[in-house]
PDB file of C-alpha atoms in Angstrom:
ATOM      1  CA  MET G   1     -25.821-216.178  58.115  1.00 58.00           C
ATOM      2  CA  ASN G   2     -26.226-219.304  55.961  1.00 55.00           C
ATOM      3  CA  GLU G   3     -26.976-219.254  52.231  1.00 52.00           C
ATOM      4  CA  HIS G   4     -30.713-219.982  52.686  1.00 53.00           C
ATOM      5  CA  GLU G   5     -31.193-217.104  55.128  1.00 54.00           C
ATOM      6  CA  HIS G   6     -29.271-214.716  52.829  1.00 49.00           C
ATOM      7  CA  GLU G   7     -31.433-215.686  49.834  1.00 50.00           C
ATOM      8  CA  LYS G   8     -34.654-215.234  51.873  1.00 50.00           C
ATOM      9  CA  LYS G   9     -33.565-211.777  53.040  1.00 49.00           C
ATOM     10  CA  ALA G  10     -32.717-210.753  49.473  1.00 47.00           C
ATOM     11  CA  ASN G  11     -36.141-211.897  48.299  1.00 51.00           C
ATOM     12  CA  ASP G  12     -37.822-210.009  51.149  1.00 55.00           C
ATOM     13  CA  PHE G  13     -36.024-206.839  49.968  1.00 46.00           C
ATOM     14  CA  SER G  14     -36.636-207.366  46.257  1.00 50.00           C
ATOM     15  CA  LEU G  15     -40.406-207.886  46.382  1.00 52.00           C
ATOM     16  CA  PRO G  16     -41.258-204.372  47.670  1.00 48.00           C
ATOM     17  CA  VAL G  17     -38.856-202.839  45.144  1.00 40.00           C
ATOM     18  CA  TYR G  18     -40.452-204.709  42.247  1.00 44.00           C
ATOM     19  CA  ALA G  19     -43.910-203.741  43.489  1.00 50.00           C
ATOM     20  CA  ALA G  20     -42.902-200.085  43.673  1.00 46.00           C
ATOM     21  CA  LEU G  21     -41.437-200.204  40.177  1.00 42.00           C
ATOM     22  CA  ALA G  22     -44.603-201.803  38.815  1.00 47.00           C
ATOM     23  CA  LEU G  23     -46.721-199.091  40.442  1.00 45.00           C
ATOM     24  CA  LEU G  24     -44.442-196.410  38.983  1.00 40.00           C
ATOM     25  CA  VAL G  25     -44.892-197.852  35.490  1.00 40.00           C
ATOM     26  CA  VAL G  26     -48.675-197.790  35.897  1.00 41.00           C
ATOM     27  CA  VAL G  27     -48.633-194.172  37.123  1.00 37.00           C
ATOM     28  CA  MET G  28     -46.348-193.070  34.274  1.00 39.00           C
ATOM     29  CA  ALA G  29     -48.578-194.789  31.728  1.00 43.00           C
ATOM     30  CA  PHE G  30     -51.661-193.053  33.132  1.00 38.00           C
ATOM     31  CA  ASN G  31     -49.910-189.665  33.127  1.00 37.00           C
ATOM     32  CA  GLN G  32     -48.837-190.191  29.533  1.00 39.00           C
ATOM     33  CA  TYR G  33     -52.445-190.989  28.608  1.00 38.00           C
ATOM     34  CA  GLN G  34     -53.629-187.755  30.229  1.00 36.00           C
ATOM     35  CA  ILE G  35     -50.945-185.729  28.448  1.00 32.00           C
ATOM     36  CA  SER G  36     -51.887-187.325  25.132  1.00 38.00           C
ATOM     37  CA  THR G  37     -55.576-186.575  25.686  1.00 36.00           C
ATOM     38  CA  LEU G  38     -54.855-182.962  26.608  1.00 33.00           C
ATOM     39  CA  SER G  39     -52.603-182.537  23.571  1.00 34.00           C
ATOM     40  CA  ASN G  40     -55.349-183.791  21.279  1.00 40.00           C
ATOM     41  CA  GLN G  41     -57.785-181.278  22.756  1.00 38.00           C
ATOM     42  CA  ILE G  42     -55.333-178.419  22.328  1.00 34.00           C
ATOM     43  CA  MET G  43     -54.650-179.470  18.748  1.00 39.00           C
ATOM     44  CA  LEU G  44     -58.297-179.129  17.737  1.00 41.00           C
ATOM     45  CA  TYR G  45     -58.382-175.395  17.221  1.00 41.00           C
ATOM     46  CA  SER G  46     -54.686-174.691  16.950  1.00 39.00           C
ATOM     47  CA  ALA G  47     -54.341-177.113  14.026  1.00 40.00           C
ATOM     48  CA  PRO G  48     -56.199-174.996  11.443  1.00 40.00           C
ATOM     49  CA  ALA G  49     -53.811-172.133  12.080  1.00 37.00           C
ATOM     50  CA  LEU G  50     -50.581-174.051  12.235  1.00 35.00           C
ATOM     51  CA  SER G  51     -50.929-176.942   9.839  1.00 33.00           C
ATOM     52  CA  ALA G  52     -52.117-177.771   6.364  1.00 33.00           C
ATOM     53  CA  GLY G  53     -55.772-177.360   5.512  1.00 35.00           C
ATOM     54  CA  GLY G  54     -58.293-180.020   6.346  1.00 36.00           C
ATOM     55  CA  SER G  55     -60.862-180.696   8.990  1.00 34.00           C
ATOM     56  CA  ALA G  56     -59.837-180.956  12.599  1.00 37.00           C
ATOM     57  CA  ALA G  57     -60.840-183.762  14.922  1.00 36.00           C
ATOM     58  CA  GLN G  58     -64.249-183.472  16.510  1.00 38.00           C
ATOM     59  CA  GLN G  59     -64.203-181.608  19.814  1.00 40.00           C
ATOM     60  CA  PRO G  60     -65.996-183.424  22.626  1.00 39.00           C
ATOM     61  CA  SER G  61     -68.891-181.273  23.739  1.00 39.00           C
ATOM     62  CA  SER G  62     -72.053-181.443  25.764  1.00 40.00           C
ATOM     63  CA  SER G  63     -73.864-180.128  22.703  1.00 43.00           C
ATOM     64  CA  ALA G  64     -73.028-181.633  19.324  1.00 44.00           C
ATOM     65  CA  GLY G  65     -74.841-178.780  17.583  1.00 45.00           C
ATOM     66  CA  SER G  66     -72.699-176.079  19.199  1.00 48.00           C
ATOM     67  CA  ALA G  67     -69.514-177.983  18.310  1.00 45.00           C
ATOM     68  CA  VAL G  68     -70.573-178.241  14.665  1.00 44.00           C
ATOM     69  CA  ASN G  69     -71.429-174.529  14.565  1.00 85.00           C
ATOM     70  CA  LEU G  70     -68.091-173.588  16.089  1.00 88.00           C
ATOM     71  CA  GLN G  71     -66.216-175.776  13.625  1.00 89.00           C
ATOM     72  CA  ALA G  72     -68.148-174.121  10.788  1.00 92.00           C
ATOM     73  CA  ILE G  73     -67.071-170.715  12.097  1.00 93.00           C
ATOM     74  CA  VAL G  74     -63.451-171.857  12.356  1.00 93.00           C
ATOM     75  CA  ASP G  75     -63.610-173.103   8.758  1.00 94.00           C
ATOM     76  CA  ARG G  76     -64.883-169.689   7.645  1.00 94.00           C
ATOM     77  CA  VAL G  77     -62.387-167.682   9.658  1.00 96.00           C
ATOM     78  CA  ILE G  78     -59.086-169.528   9.162  1.00 96.00           C
ATOM     79  CA  PRO G  79     -57.762-169.244   5.575  1.00 98.00           C
ATOM     80  CA  THR G  80     -55.954-172.228   4.065  1.00 98.00           C
ATOM     81  CA  GLY G  81     -53.887-172.960   0.980  1.00 98.00           C
ATOM     82  CA  VAL G  82     -51.668-170.681  -1.096  1.00 99.00           C
ATOM     83  CA  PRO G  83     -52.834-167.079  -1.606  1.00 99.00           C
ATOM     84  CA  ASP G  84     -53.864-166.178  -5.127  1.00 97.00           C
ATOM     85  CA  VAL G  85     -51.703-163.740  -7.110  1.00 97.00           C
ATOM     86  CA  TYR G  86     -48.760-163.366  -4.716  1.00 99.00           C
ATOM     87  CA  GLY G  87     -48.544-166.671  -2.828  1.00 99.00           C
ATOM     88  CA  SER G  88     -46.333-168.510  -5.294  1.00 98.00           C
ATOM     89  CA  GLU G  89     -44.353-165.346  -6.044  1.00 99.00           C
ATOM     90  CA  LEU G  90     -43.297-164.906  -2.441  1.00 99.00           C
ATOM     91  CA  GLY G  91     -43.372-168.567  -1.446  1.00 99.00           C
ATOM     92  CA  VAL G  92     -45.916-168.071   1.334  1.00 99.00           C
ATOM     93  CA  SER G  93     -48.858-170.213   2.404  1.00 99.00           C
ATOM     94  CA  TYR G  94     -51.722-169.699   4.831  1.00 98.00           C
ATOM     95  CA  ASP G  95     -50.931-173.213   6.050  1.00 98.00           C
ATOM     96  CA  LYS G  96     -47.471-172.077   7.199  1.00 97.00           C
ATOM     97  CA  PRO G  97     -48.080-168.859   9.142  1.00 97.00           C
ATOM     98  CA  VAL G  98     -44.816-168.923  11.087  1.00 96.00           C
ATOM     99  CA  GLU G  99     -42.616-169.329   8.009  1.00 97.00           C
ATOM    100  CA  SER G 100     -44.736-166.860   6.037  1.00 98.00           C
ATOM    101  CA  LEU G 101     -44.525-164.313   8.852  1.00 98.00           C
ATOM    102  CA  THR G 102     -40.756-164.280   8.425  1.00 98.00           C
ATOM    103  CA  VAL G 103     -40.961-163.931   4.637  1.00 99.00           C
ATOM    104  CA  LEU G 104     -43.512-161.110   4.711  1.00 99.00           C
ATOM    105  CA  GLY G 105     -41.798-159.293   7.568  1.00 98.00           C
ATOM    106  CA  LYS G 106     -38.546-159.095   5.611  1.00 98.00           C
ATOM    107  CA  LEU G 107     -40.316-157.034   2.942  1.00 99.00           C
ATOM    108  CA  ASP G 108     -40.660-154.055   5.296  1.00 99.00           C
ATOM    109  CA  GLY G 109     -37.590-151.921   4.700  1.00 99.00           C
ATOM    110  CA  ASP G 110     -38.948-149.046   6.773  1.00 99.00           C
ATOM    111  CA  LEU G 111     -38.654-151.148   9.934  1.00 98.00           C
ATOM    112  CA  TYR G 112     -35.747-153.417   9.007  1.00 98.00           C
ATOM    113  CA  PRO G 113     -32.602-152.006   7.333  1.00 97.00           C
ATOM    114  CA  THR G 114     -32.335-155.168   5.232  1.00 97.00           C
ATOM    115  CA  GLY G 115     -35.984-155.018   4.127  1.00 98.00           C
ATOM    116  CA  THR G 116     -36.587-154.975   0.377  1.00 98.00           C
ATOM    117  CA  LEU G 117     -39.339-152.325   0.156  1.00 99.00           C
ATOM    118  CA  LYS G 118     -39.640-148.808   1.545  1.00 99.00           C
ATOM    119  CA  PHE G 119     -42.434-146.249   1.624  1.00 99.00           C
ATOM    120  CA  SER G 120     -40.221-143.847  -0.325  1.00 99.00           C
ATOM    121  CA  MET G 121     -40.051-146.365  -3.199  1.00 98.00           C
ATOM    122  CA  LEU G 122     -43.813-146.117  -3.838  1.00 99.00           C
ATOM    123  CA  ASP G 123     -45.192-143.565  -6.260  1.00 98.00           C
ATOM    124  CA  ALA G 124     -47.417-140.770  -4.951  1.00 98.00           C
ATOM    125  CA  ASP G 125     -50.680-142.610  -5.613  1.00 98.00           C
ATOM    126  CA  ALA G 126     -49.431-145.826  -4.012  1.00 99.00           C
ATOM    127  CA  GLN G 127     -48.194-143.890  -0.978  1.00 99.00           C
ATOM    128  CA  LYS G 128     -51.640-142.365  -0.498  1.00 99.00           C
ATOM    129  CA  ARG G 129     -53.291-145.774  -0.752  1.00 99.00           C
ATOM    130  CA  TYR G 130     -50.734-147.325   1.588  1.00 99.00           C
ATOM    131  CA  VAL G 131     -51.301-144.761   4.342  1.00 99.00           C
ATOM    132  CA  ALA G 132     -55.078-145.048   4.019  1.00 99.00           C
ATOM    133  CA  MET G 133     -54.980-148.842   4.366  1.00 99.00           C
ATOM    134  CA  GLY G 134     -52.381-148.681   7.128  1.00 98.00           C
ATOM    135  CA  LYS G 135     -54.789-146.658   9.243  1.00 98.00           C
ATOM    136  CA  MET G 136     -57.594-149.187   8.770  1.00 98.00           C
ATOM    137  CA  ILE G 137     -55.862-152.076  10.540  1.00 98.00           C
ATOM    138  CA  ALA G 138     -53.437-152.537  13.425  1.00 97.00           C
ATOM    139  CA  CYS G 139     -51.580-155.063  15.557  1.00 93.00           C
ATOM    140  CA  GLU G 140     -53.439-154.334  18.788  1.00 94.00           C
ATOM    141  CA  TYR G 141     -53.146-157.874  20.163  1.00 92.00           C
ATOM    142  CA  CYS G 142     -49.355-157.713  20.226  1.00 88.00           C
ATOM    143  CA  CYS G 143     -48.077-154.161  20.635  1.00 84.00           C
ATOM    144  CA  GLY G 144     -51.341-152.345  21.336  1.00 87.00           C
ATOM    145  CA  ALA G 145     -51.005-149.983  18.361  1.00 93.00           C
ATOM    146  CA  THR G 146     -54.115-148.428  16.823  1.00 95.00           C
ATOM    147  CA  GLU G 147     -52.760-148.339  13.267  1.00 97.00           C
ATOM    148  CA  LEU G 148     -49.950-149.809  11.171  1.00 98.00           C
ATOM    149  CA  VAL G 149     -48.497-146.521   9.915  1.00 98.00           C
ATOM    150  CA  PHE G 150     -48.348-142.853  10.795  1.00 98.00           C
ATOM    151  CA  SER G 151     -49.552-140.181   8.373  1.00 98.00           C
ATOM    152  CA  ASN G 152     -46.020-139.948   6.947  1.00 98.00           C
ATOM    153  CA  GLY G 153     -46.092-143.629   5.989  1.00 98.00           C
ATOM    154  CA  GLN G 154     -43.604-144.739   8.627  1.00 98.00           C
ATOM    155  CA  PRO G 155     -44.224-147.720  10.955  1.00 98.00           C
ATOM    156  CA  ALA G 156     -46.505-147.059  13.919  1.00 97.00           C
ATOM    157  CA  CYS G 157     -45.623-150.418  15.458  1.00 94.00           C
ATOM    158  CA  GLY G 158     -42.322-152.278  15.583  1.00 94.00           C
ATOM    159  CA  CYS G 159     -43.531-155.862  15.906  1.00 95.00           C
ATOM    160  CA  GLN G 160     -42.991-158.555  13.281  1.00 96.00           C
ATOM    161  CA  HIS G 161     -46.725-158.998  12.685  1.00 97.00           C
ATOM    162  CA  SER G 162     -47.209-155.368  11.689  1.00 97.00           C
ATOM    163  CA  ALA G 163     -44.068-155.521   9.542  1.00 98.00           C
ATOM    164  CA  ALA G 164     -45.535-158.498   7.690  1.00 98.00           C
ATOM    165  CA  MET G 165     -48.790-156.664   6.984  1.00 98.00           C
ATOM    166  CA  ARG G 166     -46.979-153.493   5.885  1.00 99.00           C
ATOM    167  CA  GLY G 167     -44.553-155.489   3.763  1.00 99.00           C
ATOM    168  CA  LEU G 168     -47.392-157.289   2.013  1.00 99.00           C
ATOM    169  CA  ALA G 169     -49.221-154.015   1.343  1.00 99.00           C
ATOM    170  CA  MET G 170     -46.118-152.409  -0.177  1.00 99.00           C
ATOM    171  CA  TYR G 171     -45.431-155.510  -2.255  1.00 99.00           C
ATOM    172  CA  LEU G 172     -48.943-155.634  -3.703  1.00 99.00           C
ATOM    173  CA  LEU G 173     -48.989-151.884  -4.385  1.00 99.00           C
ATOM    174  CA  SER G 174     -45.633-152.203  -6.165  1.00 98.00           C
ATOM    175  CA  LYS G 175     -46.103-155.455  -8.069  1.00 98.00           C
ATOM    176  CA  HIS G 176     -49.883-155.582  -8.457  1.00 99.00           C
ATOM    177  CA  PRO G 177     -51.095-151.957  -8.450  1.00 98.00           C
ATOM    178  CA  ASP G 178     -54.366-152.977 -10.121  1.00 98.00           C
ATOM    179  CA  MET G 179     -55.420-154.892  -7.002  1.00 99.00           C
ATOM    180  CA  SER G 180     -58.076-152.887  -5.173  1.00 99.00           C
ATOM    181  CA  ASP G 181     -57.523-151.398  -1.739  1.00 99.00           C
ATOM    182  CA  ALA G 182     -60.345-153.578  -0.410  1.00 98.00           C
ATOM    183  CA  LYS G 183     -58.633-156.736  -1.659  1.00 99.00           C
ATOM    184  CA  ILE G 184     -55.224-155.723  -0.299  1.00 99.00           C
ATOM    185  CA  LEU G 185     -56.782-154.927   3.080  1.00 99.00           C
ATOM    186  CA  GLU G 186     -58.528-158.299   3.006  1.00 99.00           C
ATOM    187  CA  GLU G 187     -55.208-160.075   2.444  1.00 99.00           C
ATOM    188  CA  MET G 188     -53.608-158.170   5.304  1.00 99.00           C
ATOM    189  CA  ALA G 189     -56.583-159.146   7.470  1.00 99.00           C
ATOM    190  CA  LYS G 190     -56.231-162.839   6.589  1.00 99.00           C
ATOM    191  CA  TRP G 191     -52.656-162.871   7.839  1.00 99.00           C
ATOM    192  CA  LYS G 192     -53.587-160.983  10.989  1.00 98.00           C
ATOM    193  CA  ILE G 193     -56.227-163.648  11.684  1.00 98.00           C
ATOM    194  CA  LEU G 194     -53.592-166.368  11.288  1.00 97.00           C
ATOM    195  CA  PHE G 195     -51.186-164.500  13.566  1.00 97.00           C
ATOM    196  CA  PHE G 196     -53.874-164.159  16.277  1.00 96.00           C
ATOM    197  CA  PRO G 197     -56.320-167.047  15.774  1.00 95.00           C
ATOM    198  CA  LYS G 198     -57.884-167.190  19.235  1.00 94.00           C
ATOM    199  CA  GLN G 199     -58.924-163.545  19.270  1.00 94.00           C
ATOM    200  CA  HIS G 200     -60.494-163.655  15.820  1.00 96.00           C
ATOM    201  CA  ILE G 201     -62.329-166.950  16.324  1.00 95.00           C
ATOM    202  CA  SER G 202     -63.741-165.510  19.552  1.00 94.00           C
ATOM    203  CA  LYS G 203     -64.766-162.344  17.714  1.00 95.00           C
ATOM    204  CA  ALA G 204     -66.459-164.382  14.992  1.00 95.00           C
ATOM    205  CA  VAL G 205     -68.436-166.267  17.642  1.00 93.00           C
ATOM    206  CA  SER G 206     -69.484-162.902  19.109  1.00 93.00           C
ATOM    207  CA  PHE G 207     -70.604-161.763  15.657  1.00 95.00           C
ATOM    208  CA  SER G 208     -72.612-164.950  15.243  1.00 93.00           C
ATOM    209  CA  SER G 209     -74.304-164.642  18.636  1.00 90.00           C
ATOM    210  CA  SER G 210     -75.241-161.060  17.724  1.00 92.00           C
ATOM    211  CA  GLY G 211     -76.864-162.041  14.436  1.00 93.00           C
ATOM    212  CA  MET G 212     -73.960-160.617  12.415  1.00 95.00           C
ATOM    213  CA  ASP G 213     -73.060-163.677  10.342  1.00 94.00           C
ATOM    214  CA  SER G 214     -72.502-161.522   7.258  1.00 94.00           C
ATOM    215  CA  ASN G 215     -69.682-159.774   9.120  1.00 95.00           C
ATOM    216  CA  ILE G 216     -67.755-163.010   9.625  1.00 96.00           C
ATOM    217  CA  ASN G 217     -65.208-162.115   6.957  1.00 97.00           C
ATOM    218  CA  PRO G 218     -61.500-161.242   7.186  1.00 98.00           C
ATOM    219  CA  THR G 219     -61.852-157.471   6.841  1.00 98.00           C
ATOM    220  CA  ASP G 220     -64.615-156.997   9.415  1.00 98.00           C
ATOM    221  CA  LEU G 221     -62.920-159.374  11.847  1.00 98.00           C
ATOM    222  CA  ALA G 222     -59.414-157.920  11.660  1.00 98.00           C
ATOM    223  CA  SER G 223     -59.712-154.274  10.610  1.00 97.00           C
ATOM    224  CA  ASN G 224     -60.381-151.345  12.928  1.00 97.00           C
ATOM    225  CA  GLU G 225     -64.052-151.199  11.878  1.00 95.00           C
ATOM    226  CA  PHE G 226     -65.204-153.494  14.700  1.00 94.00           C
ATOM    227  CA  ARG G 227     -62.211-153.206  16.970  1.00 92.00           C
ATOM    228  CA  GLY G 228     -63.106-154.057  20.561  1.00 87.00           C
ATOM    229  CA  PHE G 229     -66.507-155.404  19.552  1.00 90.00           C
ATOM    230  CA  LYS G 230     -68.539-156.983  22.341  1.00 84.00           C
ATOM    231  CA  PRO G 231     -71.934-158.661  21.897  1.00 78.00           C
ATOM    232  CA  SER G 232     -74.894-157.048  23.635  1.00 68.00           C
ATOM    233  CA  GLN G 233     -75.988-158.471  26.976  1.00 59.00           C
ATOM    234  CA  ALA G 234     -79.203-159.724  25.398  1.00 51.00           C
ATOM    235  CA  SER G 235     -77.427-161.684  22.672  1.00 54.00           C
ATOM    236  CA  SER G 236     -74.889-163.021  25.175  1.00 53.00           C
ATOM    237  CA  ALA G 237     -77.653-164.293  27.437  1.00 51.00           C
ATOM    238  CA  SER G 238     -79.599-165.897  24.591  1.00 51.00           C
ATOM    239  CA  SER G 239     -76.576-167.881  23.429  1.00 53.00           C
ATOM    240  CA  GLY G 240     -76.641-169.749  26.762  1.00 50.00           C
ATOM    241  CA  ALA G 241     -74.721-173.001  27.193  1.00 46.00           C
ATOM    242  CA  SER G 242     -73.437-173.035  23.628  1.00 52.00           C
ATOM    243  CA  SER G 243     -71.350-169.927  24.371  1.00 56.00           C
ATOM    244  CA  ALA G 244     -69.812-171.631  27.396  1.00 57.00           C
ATOM    245  CA  SER G 245     -69.012-174.681  25.280  1.00 58.00           C
ATOM    246  CA  SER G 246     -67.502-172.493  22.555  1.00 64.00           C
ATOM    247  CA  ALA G 247     -65.421-170.555  25.066  1.00 68.00           C
ATOM    248  CA  GLY G 248     -63.916-173.774  26.381  1.00 64.00           C
ATOM    249  CA  ALA G 249     -62.929-174.916  22.903  1.00 70.00           C
ATOM    250  CA  ILE G 250     -61.606-171.496  21.831  1.00 81.00           C
ATOM    251  CA  ALA G 251     -59.370-171.450  24.903  1.00 76.00           C
ATOM    252  CA  ASN G 252     -57.276-174.162  23.234  1.00 76.00           C
ATOM    253  CA  ALA G 253     -56.437-171.993  20.230  1.00 79.00           C
ATOM    254  CA  PRO G 254     -53.081-170.165  20.265  1.00 81.00           C
ATOM    255  CA  ASP G 255     -53.076-166.486  21.294  1.00 82.00           C
ATOM    256  CA  MET G 256     -50.295-165.559  18.926  1.00 89.00           C
ATOM    257  CA  VAL G 257     -48.297-167.134  16.120  1.00 87.00           C
ATOM    258  CA  GLY G 258     -44.698-166.006  15.896  1.00 80.00           C
ATOM    259  CA  GLY G 259     -42.937-163.452  18.058  1.00 73.00           C
ATOM    260  CA  CYS G 260     -43.953-159.918  18.883  1.00 72.00           C
TER     261      CYS G 260
END
């Protein structure tokens, strides 16, 4: 084979290879675009629970009105910033639920041997308050428990989320005994909402579709008062397409923050 024939054969081989490589680049670029688009959609409702406060990007929707209403509900449901009274003391922030979960969980000495607070360390009045509040809220989305504590004040659930709520309650009863039970329960509820954002946003939407806007608050959303709430068939039907649009957006929110 002479030099000209060898060069022609090499060119005949190279052209298909280059064409295949070019096609591969195009396909990879398109796939990357799809991944980026999907990531942006997932970020819309997970961002309020996992990042600093601020408005999320607008969710594409067939109904701009339903998207605005859902965003308004998310803004009401997801707490942001540093909690008053105890936030700076403990170094926790609503904007950092994963890190704060670890800090608050370590307060529960009844579950963890290295925990800093125990039920036995509370005075008689604080113990009574603690048990009462512990029976008003639970970690049903993780371990399926119906309450945080038993009647003797000991943990009814061994997950980190329940430990964080118990630890916070014991801390506030110890360090800020003048804080009302309602306020302490509200703070526990705020953290539970952050730990399980999808479930509580969905519940808030159900409240709204049932004409229960006044119940879209941390305590009613996260305590046992409306546990397992489902909107009536009439209210579900009247919400129509907006409910379907909301359901699609809510699906992008995380089920659980932190480990169980």
